[in-house]
Each structure stands twice: as C-alpha cells, then as structure tokens.
Amino acid sequence: QVQLVESGGGSVQAGGSLRLSCAASGYTATDSCMGWFRQAPGKERDWVAHIYTSHGSTHYADSVKGRFTISQDNAKNTLYLHMNSLKPEDTAMYYCAADRSGYCGGDYWRSYKYWGQGTQVTVSS
C-alpha cells in the first residue's frame, strides 16, 4: 500500500523560506513522476512542480520558477520542495502526488494516483 506523508509546512513572512518533505512508503513505481500541487481555499488545485523519478528531469509552474526547487532523495524515498522568496500568494495547502508506473501526469492533477494528506503553508506580508 502506497503512503505519502508531507511535512515541513508552517507560517513564514514574505521573503522567507520553507522546505517541504514527502516521505513515500510502498511506492515502487518506475518510469513515473512525483509532483507538488497546492490549493488555496475556494480555488482549484494548481500544479507547482513535478519530477521524473527515473532521470530527475524537473518542471515548474511559471509562478514558482526561479523560487522553488523540487528534488528527490531515492535512498530516503523522499520528495522535497525547497521554497524561497515566498509570497503571500503562495499561501495554500500543499500536496505531494505520485503517479503509476509508466505514467506521468505532469501538470494535470487528476492523473496522479497517489496523494498525501497535505501540509499548510501560510505566508504573511
């Protein structure tokens, strides 16, 4: 059974940094993607970034490009999202997602099969 557990969220002031972690257990998919999405109250779930687990290629939403970095530690089965220069508009619940073997949902959240419970990020001005 696949389980994704996010951690690292919190409250920071604008310009600050946070590192989100997603610990994956039971996840053995190959040639697939893992990603980060976020959802603010009353808004759609938005793609933030994803990474191809086999070769490490990364992709970012324009709104976070240059500020956020997605990475993976295969030895620890952990996905990270390093967030710098945070803005109030980054405030949201952040979710980790993982796709099935042979699939990569990319920026389309409905494609991802596995999800964490989310971790809240709040950025104050």
CSV table of N, CA and C in Angstrom, one decimal:
chain,number,residue,atom,x,y,z
A,1,GLN,N,0.8,-1.2,0.0
A,1,GLN,CA,0.0,0.0,0.0
A,1,GLN,C,0.9,1.2,0.0
A,2,VAL,N,0.6,2.2,-0.9
A,2,VAL,CA,1.4,3.4,-1.0
A,2,VAL,C,0.9,4.4,0.0
A,3,GLN,N,1.9,5.0,0.7
A,3,GLN,CA,1.5,6.1,1.6
A,3,GLN,C,2.5,7.3,1.4
A,4,LEU,N,1.9,8.4,1.2
A,4,LEU,CA,2.7,9.7,1.1
A,4,LEU,C,2.4,10.6,2.3
A,5,VAL,N,3.4,11.0,3.0
A,5,VAL,CA,3.2,11.8,4.1
A,5,VAL,C,4.1,13.1,4.0
A,6,GLU,N,3.4,14.2,3.9
A,6,GLU,CA,4.0,15.5,3.8
A,6,GLU,C,4.4,16.1,5.2
A,7,SER,N,5.4,16.9,5.2
A,7,SER,CA,5.7,17.7,6.4
A,7,SER,C,6.5,18.9,6.0
A,8,GLY,N,6.7,19.8,7.0
A,8,GLY,CA,7.5,21.0,6.7
A,8,GLY,C,6.8,22.3,6.5
A,9,GLY,N,5.5,22.2,6.4
A,9,GLY,CA,4.7,23.4,6.3
A,9,GLY,C,4.8,24.3,7.5
A,10,GLY,N,4.3,25.5,7.4
A,10,GLY,CA,4.3,26.4,8.5
A,10,GLY,C,3.9,27.8,8.1
A,11,SER,N,4.1,28.7,9.0
A,11,SER,CA,3.9,30.1,8.8
A,11,SER,C,5.2,30.9,8.7
A,12,VAL,N,5.3,31.7,7.6
A,12,VAL,CA,6.5,32.5,7.5
A,12,VAL,C,6.1,33.9,6.9
A,13,GLN,N,7.0,34.8,7.0
A,13,GLN,CA,6.8,36.1,6.5
A,13,GLN,C,7.3,36.1,5.0
A,14,ALA,N,6.7,37.0,4.3
A,14,ALA,CA,7.1,37.2,2.9
A,14,ALA,C,8.6,37.3,2.8
A,15,GLY,N,9.2,36.6,1.8
A,15,GLY,CA,10.6,36.6,1.6
A,15,GLY,C,11.3,35.5,2.3
A,16,GLY,N,10.6,34.8,3.1
A,16,GLY,CA,11.2,33.7,3.8
A,16,GLY,C,11.2,32.4,3.0
A,17,SER,N,11.7,31.3,3.7
A,17,SER,CA,11.9,30.0,3.0
A,17,SER,C,11.3,28.9,3.9
A,18,LEU,N,10.9,27.9,3.2
A,18,LEU,CA,10.5,26.6,3.8
A,18,LEU,C,10.9,25.5,2.9
A,19,ARG,N,11.1,24.3,3.6
A,19,ARG,CA,11.3,23.1,2.8
A,19,ARG,C,10.3,22.1,3.2
A,20,LEU,N,9.5,21.7,2.2
A,20,LEU,CA,8.5,20.6,2.3
A,20,LEU,C,9.1,19.3,2.0
A,21,SER,N,8.7,18.2,2.8
A,21,SER,CA,9.2,16.9,2.5
A,21,SER,C,7.9,16.0,2.3
A,22,CYS,N,8.2,15.0,1.5
A,22,CYS,CA,7.1,14.0,1.3
A,22,CYS,C,7.8,12.6,1.4
A,23,ALA,N,7.5,11.9,2.5
A,23,ALA,CA,8.0,10.6,2.7
A,23,ALA,C,7.1,9.6,2.0
A,24,ALA,N,7.7,8.8,1.1
A,24,ALA,CA,6.9,7.8,0.4
A,24,ALA,C,7.2,6.4,0.9
A,25,SER,N,6.2,5.6,1.2
A,25,SER,CA,6.4,4.2,1.6
A,25,SER,C,5.5,3.4,0.7
A,26,GLY,N,6.1,2.2,0.4
A,26,GLY,CA,5.3,1.3,-0.5
A,26,GLY,C,5.3,1.7,-2.0
A,27,TYR,N,6.0,2.8,-2.3
A,27,TYR,CA,5.9,3.3,-3.7
A,27,TYR,C,7.1,2.8,-4.5
A,28,THR,N,6.8,1.9,-5.4
A,28,THR,CA,7.8,1.2,-6.2
A,28,THR,C,7.6,1.5,-7.7
A,29,ALA,N,6.9,2.5,-8.1
A,29,ALA,CA,6.6,2.8,-9.5
A,29,ALA,C,7.9,3.1,-10.2
A,30,THR,N,8.0,2.7,-11.5
A,30,THR,CA,9.2,3.1,-12.3
A,30,THR,C,8.7,3.9,-13.5
A,31,ASP,N,9.6,4.6,-14.1
A,31,ASP,CA,9.3,5.5,-15.2
A,31,ASP,C,8.0,6.3,-15.0
A,32,SER,N,8.1,7.0,-13.9
A,32,SER,CA,6.9,7.8,-13.5
A,32,SER,C,7.3,9.1,-12.9
A,33,CYS,N,6.3,9.8,-12.4
A,33,CYS,CA,6.6,11.2,-11.9
A,33,CYS,C,6.0,11.3,-10.5
A,34,MET,N,6.6,12.2,-9.8
A,34,MET,CA,6.1,12.7,-8.5
A,34,MET,C,6.0,14.2,-8.6
A,35,GLY,N,5.0,14.8,-7.9
A,35,GLY,CA,4.9,16.2,-8.0
A,35,GLY,C,4.3,16.9,-6.8
A,36,TRP,N,4.3,18.2,-6.8
A,36,TRP,CA,3.7,19.0,-5.8
A,36,TRP,C,2.6,19.8,-6.4
A,37,PHE,N,1.5,19.9,-5.7
A,37,PHE,CA,0.3,20.7,-6.1
A,37,PHE,C,-0.1,21.5,-4.9
A,38,ARG,N,-0.8,22.6,-5.1
A,38,ARG,CA,-1.3,23.4,-4.0
A,38,ARG,C,-2.7,23.8,-4.2
A,39,GLN,N,-3.4,24.1,-3.2
A,39,GLN,CA,-4.8,24.5,-3.3
A,39,GLN,C,-5.1,25.5,-2.2
A,40,ALA,N,-5.5,26.7,-2.6
A,40,ALA,CA,-6.0,27.7,-1.7
A,40,ALA,C,-7.5,27.6,-1.5
A,41,PRO,N,-8.0,28.1,-0.4
A,41,PRO,CA,-9.5,28.0,-0.1
A,41,PRO,C,-10.3,28.6,-1.2
A,42,GLY,N,-11.2,27.8,-1.7
A,42,GLY,CA,-12.1,28.3,-2.8
A,42,GLY,C,-11.5,28.3,-4.1
A,43,LYS,N,-10.3,27.8,-4.3
A,43,LYS,CA,-9.7,27.8,-5.6
A,43,LYS,C,-9.4,26.4,-6.1
A,44,GLU,N,-9.1,26.3,-7.4
A,44,GLU,CA,-8.7,25.0,-8.0
A,44,GLU,C,-7.4,24.5,-7.4
A,45,ARG,N,-7.2,23.2,-7.5
A,45,ARG,CA,-5.9,22.6,-7.2
A,45,ARG,C,-4.9,23.0,-8.3
A,46,ASP,N,-3.8,23.6,-8.0
A,46,ASP,CA,-2.8,24.0,-9.0
A,46,ASP,C,-1.5,23.2,-9.0
A,47,TRP,N,-1.0,23.0,-10.1
A,47,TRP,CA,0.3,22.3,-10.2
A,47,TRP,C,1.4,23.3,-9.8
A,48,VAL,N,2.4,22.8,-9.1
A,48,VAL,CA,3.5,23.6,-8.7
A,48,VAL,C,4.8,23.1,-9.4
A,49,ALA,N,5.0,21.8,-9.3
A,49,ALA,CA,6.2,21.3,-10.0
A,49,ALA,C,6.1,19.7,-10.0
A,50,HIS,N,6.9,19.1,-10.9
A,50,HIS,CA,7.0,17.7,-10.9
A,50,HIS,C,8.4,17.2,-11.4
A,51,ILE,N,8.7,16.0,-11.0
A,51,ILE,CA,10.0,15.5,-11.4
A,51,ILE,C,9.8,14.0,-11.9
A,52,TYR,N,10.6,13.7,-12.9
A,52,TYR,CA,10.6,12.3,-13.5
A,52,TYR,C,11.5,11.6,-12.6
A,53,THR,N,11.0,10.5,-11.9
A,53,THR,CA,11.7,9.8,-10.9
A,53,THR,C,12.9,9.0,-11.5
A,54,SER,N,12.8,8.7,-12.8
A,54,SER,CA,13.9,7.8,-13.3
A,54,SER,C,15.1,8.6,-13.7
A,55,HIS,N,14.9,9.9,-14.3
A,55,HIS,CA,16.1,10.6,-14.7
A,55,HIS,C,16.2,12.0,-14.1
A,56,GLY,N,15.2,12.4,-13.2
A,56,GLY,CA,15.4,13.6,-12.5
A,56,GLY,C,15.0,14.9,-13.2
A,57,SER,N,14.5,14.8,-14.4
A,57,SER,CA,14.0,16.0,-15.1
A,57,SER,C,12.9,16.7,-14.3
A,58,THR,N,13.1,18.0,-14.2
A,58,THR,CA,12.1,18.8,-13.4
A,58,THR,C,11.4,19.8,-14.2
A,59,HIS,N,10.2,20.2,-13.8
A,59,HIS,CA,9.3,21.1,-14.5
A,59,HIS,C,8.6,22.0,-13.4
A,60,TYR,N,8.4,23.3,-13.7
A,60,TYR,CA,7.8,24.2,-12.8
A,60,TYR,C,6.8,25.1,-13.4
A,61,ALA,N,5.8,25.4,-12.6
A,61,ALA,CA,4.8,26.4,-13.0
A,61,ALA,C,5.5,27.8,-13.0
A,62,ASP,N,5.1,28.6,-13.9
A,62,ASP,CA,5.7,29.9,-14.1
A,62,ASP,C,5.7,30.7,-12.8
A,63,SER,N,4.7,30.5,-12.0
A,63,SER,CA,4.5,31.3,-10.8
A,63,SER,C,5.6,31.0,-9.8
A,64,VAL,N,6.2,29.9,-9.9
A,64,VAL,CA,7.2,29.5,-8.9
A,64,VAL,C,8.6,29.3,-9.4
A,65,LYS,N,8.7,29.4,-10.7
A,65,LYS,CA,10.0,29.2,-11.4
A,65,LYS,C,11.1,30.2,-10.9
A,66,GLY,N,12.2,29.7,-10.5
A,66,GLY,CA,13.3,30.5,-10.0
A,66,GLY,C,13.2,30.7,-8.5
A,67,ARG,N,12.1,30.3,-7.9
A,67,ARG,CA,12.0,30.4,-6.4
A,67,ARG,C,11.9,29.1,-5.7
A,68,PHE,N,11.3,28.1,-6.4
A,68,PHE,CA,11.1,26.8,-5.8
A,68,PHE,C,11.9,25.8,-6.5
A,69,THR,N,12.4,24.7,-5.8
A,69,THR,CA,13.1,23.7,-6.4
A,69,THR,C,12.6,22.3,-5.9
A,70,ILE,N,12.2,21.5,-6.8
A,70,ILE,CA,11.8,20.1,-6.5
A,70,ILE,C,13.0,19.2,-6.6
A,71,SER,N,13.1,18.3,-5.7
A,71,SER,CA,14.2,17.3,-5.7
A,71,SER,C,13.8,16.0,-5.0
A,72,GLN,N,14.6,15.0,-5.2
A,72,GLN,CA,14.2,13.7,-4.6
A,72,GLN,C,15.5,13.0,-4.0
A,73,ASP,N,15.3,12.3,-3.0
A,73,ASP,CA,16.4,11.5,-2.4
A,73,ASP,C,15.9,10.1,-2.4
A,74,ASN,N,16.4,9.3,-3.4
A,74,ASN,CA,15.9,8.0,-3.6
A,74,ASN,C,16.3,7.1,-2.5
A,75,ALA,N,17.4,7.3,-1.8
A,75,ALA,CA,17.8,6.5,-0.7
A,75,ALA,C,16.9,6.6,0.4
A,76,LYS,N,16.3,7.8,0.6
A,76,LYS,CA,15.3,8.0,1.7
A,76,LYS,C,13.9,7.9,1.2
A,77,ASN,N,13.7,7.7,-0.1
A,77,ASN,CA,12.3,7.6,-0.6
A,77,ASN,C,11.5,8.9,-0.2
A,78,THR,N,12.2,10.0,-0.4
A,78,THR,CA,11.6,11.3,0.0
A,78,THR,C,11.7,12.3,-1.2
A,79,LEU,N,10.6,13.0,-1.3
A,79,LEU,CA,10.5,14.1,-2.3
A,79,LEU,C,10.5,15.4,-1.5
A,80,TYR,N,11.2,16.4,-2.1
A,80,TYR,CA,11.3,17.7,-1.4
A,80,TYR,C,10.8,18.8,-2.3
A,81,LEU,N,10.4,19.9,-1.6
A,81,LEU,CA,10.1,21.2,-2.3
A,81,LEU,C,10.8,22.3,-1.5
A,82,HIS,N,11.8,22.8,-2.1
A,82,HIS,CA,12.5,23.9,-1.4
A,82,HIS,C,11.9,25.2,-1.9
A,83,MET,N,11.4,26.0,-1.0
A,83,MET,CA,10.6,27.2,-1.4
A,83,MET,C,11.4,28.4,-0.8
A,84,ASN,N,11.8,29.3,-1.7
A,84,ASN,CA,12.5,30.5,-1.3
A,84,ASN,C,11.7,31.7,-1.8
A,85,SER,N,12.0,32.9,-1.3
A,85,SER,CA,11.3,34.2,-1.6
A,85,SER,C,9.8,34.0,-1.6
A,86,LEU,N,9.3,33.5,-0.6
A,86,LEU,CA,7.9,33.2,-0.5
A,86,LEU,C,7.1,34.5,-0.5
A,87,LYS,N,5.9,34.4,-1.2
A,87,LYS,CA,5.0,35.5,-1.3
A,87,LYS,C,3.6,35.1,-0.7
A,88,PRO,N,2.9,36.1,-0.3
A,88,PRO,CA,1.5,35.8,0.3
A,88,PRO,C,0.7,35.0,-0.6
A,89,GLU,N,0.8,35.1,-1.9
A,89,GLU,CA,0.0,34.3,-2.9
A,89,GLU,C,0.5,32.9,-2.9
A,90,ASP,N,1.6,32.5,-2.3
A,90,ASP,CA,2.0,31.1,-2.2
A,90,ASP,C,1.2,30.4,-1.0
A,91,THR,N,0.4,31.1,-0.3
A,91,THR,CA,-0.3,30.5,0.8
A,91,THR,C,-1.4,29.5,0.3
A,92,ALA,N,-1.3,28.3,0.8
A,92,ALA,CA,-2.1,27.2,0.3
A,92,ALA,C,-1.8,25.9,1.1
A,93,MET,N,-2.7,24.9,0.9
A,93,MET,CA,-2.4,23.6,1.3
A,93,MET,C,-1.5,23.0,0.2
A,94,TYR,N,-0.4,22.4,0.5
A,94,TYR,CA,0.5,21.8,-0.4
A,94,TYR,C,0.4,20.3,-0.3
A,95,TYR,N,0.2,19.6,-1.5
A,95,TYR,CA,0.0,18.2,-1.6
A,95,TYR,C,1.1,17.6,-2.4
A,96,CYS,N,1.6,16.4,-2.0
A,96,CYS,CA,2.5,15.6,-2.7
A,96,CYS,C,1.7,14.6,-3.5
A,97,ALA,N,2.1,14.3,-4.7
A,97,ALA,CA,1.4,13.3,-5.5
A,97,ALA,C,2.4,12.4,-6.2
A,98,ALA,N,2.0,11.2,-6.5
A,98,ALA,CA,2.8,10.2,-7.2
A,98,ALA,C,2.0,9.5,-8.2
A,99,ASP,N,2.5,9.2,-9.4
A,99,ASP,CA,1.8,8.5,-10.4
A,99,ASP,C,2.2,7.0,-10.5
A,100,ARG,N,1.4,6.3,-11.3
A,100,ARG,CA,1.7,4.9,-11.5
A,100,ARG,C,2.9,4.6,-12.4
A,101,SER,N,3.3,3.4,-12.4
A,101,SER,CA,4.4,3.0,-13.3
A,101,SER,C,4.1,3.3,-14.7
A,102,GLY,N,5.0,3.9,-15.5
A,102,GLY,CA,4.8,4.2,-16.9
A,102,GLY,C,3.9,5.4,-17.2
A,103,TYR,N,3.5,6.1,-16.1
A,103,TYR,CA,2.7,7.3,-16.3
A,103,TYR,C,3.3,8.5,-15.7
A,104,CYS,N,3.0,9.6,-16.3
A,104,CYS,CA,3.4,10.9,-15.7
A,104,CYS,C,2.3,11.9,-16.0
A,105,GLY,N,1.6,12.3,-14.9
A,105,GLY,CA,0.5,13.2,-15.0
A,105,GLY,C,0.9,14.6,-15.4
A,106,GLY,N,2.2,14.9,-15.1
A,106,GLY,CA,2.7,16.2,-15.4
A,106,GLY,C,2.0,17.3,-14.6
A,107,ASP,N,1.4,18.2,-15.2
A,107,ASP,CA,0.7,19.3,-14.5
A,107,ASP,C,-0.8,19.0,-14.3
A,108,TYR,N,-1.3,17.8,-14.7
A,108,TYR,CA,-2.7,17.5,-14.6
A,108,TYR,C,-3.0,16.7,-13.4
A,109,TRP,N,-3.5,17.3,-12.3
A,109,TRP,CA,-3.6,16.7,-11.0
A,109,TRP,C,-4.5,15.4,-11.0
A,110,ARG,N,-5.5,15.4,-11.9
A,110,ARG,CA,-6.4,14.3,-11.9
A,110,ARG,C,-5.7,13.0,-12.4
A,111,SER,N,-4.6,13.1,-13.0
A,111,SER,CA,-3.9,11.9,-13.5
A,111,SER,C,-3.2,11.1,-12.4
A,112,TYR,N,-2.8,11.8,-11.3
A,112,TYR,CA,-2.0,11.2,-10.3
A,112,TYR,C,-2.8,10.2,-9.5
A,113,LYS,N,-2.2,9.1,-9.2
A,113,LYS,CA,-2.9,8.0,-8.5
A,113,LYS,C,-2.8,8.2,-7.0
A,114,TYR,N,-1.7,8.6,-6.5
A,114,TYR,CA,-1.4,8.6,-5.0
A,114,TYR,C,-1.3,10.0,-4.5
A,115,TRP,N,-1.8,10.3,-3.3
A,115,TRP,CA,-1.8,11.6,-2.7
A,115,TRP,C,-1.5,11.6,-1.3
A,116,GLY,N,-0.8,12.6,-0.8
A,116,GLY,CA,-0.6,12.8,0.6
A,116,GLY,C,-1.8,13.6,1.2
A,117,GLN,N,-1.7,13.8,2.5
A,117,GLN,CA,-2.8,14.5,3.2
A,117,GLN,C,-2.7,16.0,3.2
A,118,GLY,N,-1.5,16.5,2.8
A,118,GLY,CA,-1.3,17.9,2.6
A,118,GLY,C,-0.6,18.5,3.8
A,119,THR,N,0.1,19.6,3.6
A,119,THR,CA,0.7,20.4,4.6
A,119,THR,C,0.5,21.9,4.3
A,120,GLN,N,0.1,22.6,5.4
A,120,GLN,CA,-0.3,24.0,5.1
A,120,GLN,C,0.9,25.0,5.1
A,121,VAL,N,0.9,25.8,4.1
A,121,VAL,CA,1.9,26.9,4.1
A,121,VAL,C,1.2,28.2,4.1
A,122,THR,N,1.5,29.1,5.0
A,122,THR,CA,0.9,30.4,5.2
A,122,THR,C,2.0,31.5,5.2
A,123,VAL,N,1.9,32.4,4.2
A,123,VAL,CA,2.9,33.4,4.1
A,123,VAL,C,2.2,34.8,4.3
A,124,SER,N,2.7,35.5,5.3
A,124,SER,CA,2.2,36.8,5.7
A,124,SER,C,3.0,37.9,5.1
A,125,SER,N,2.3,39.0,4.8
A,125,SER,CA,3.0,40.2,4.2
A,125,SER,C,3.6,41.1,5.3
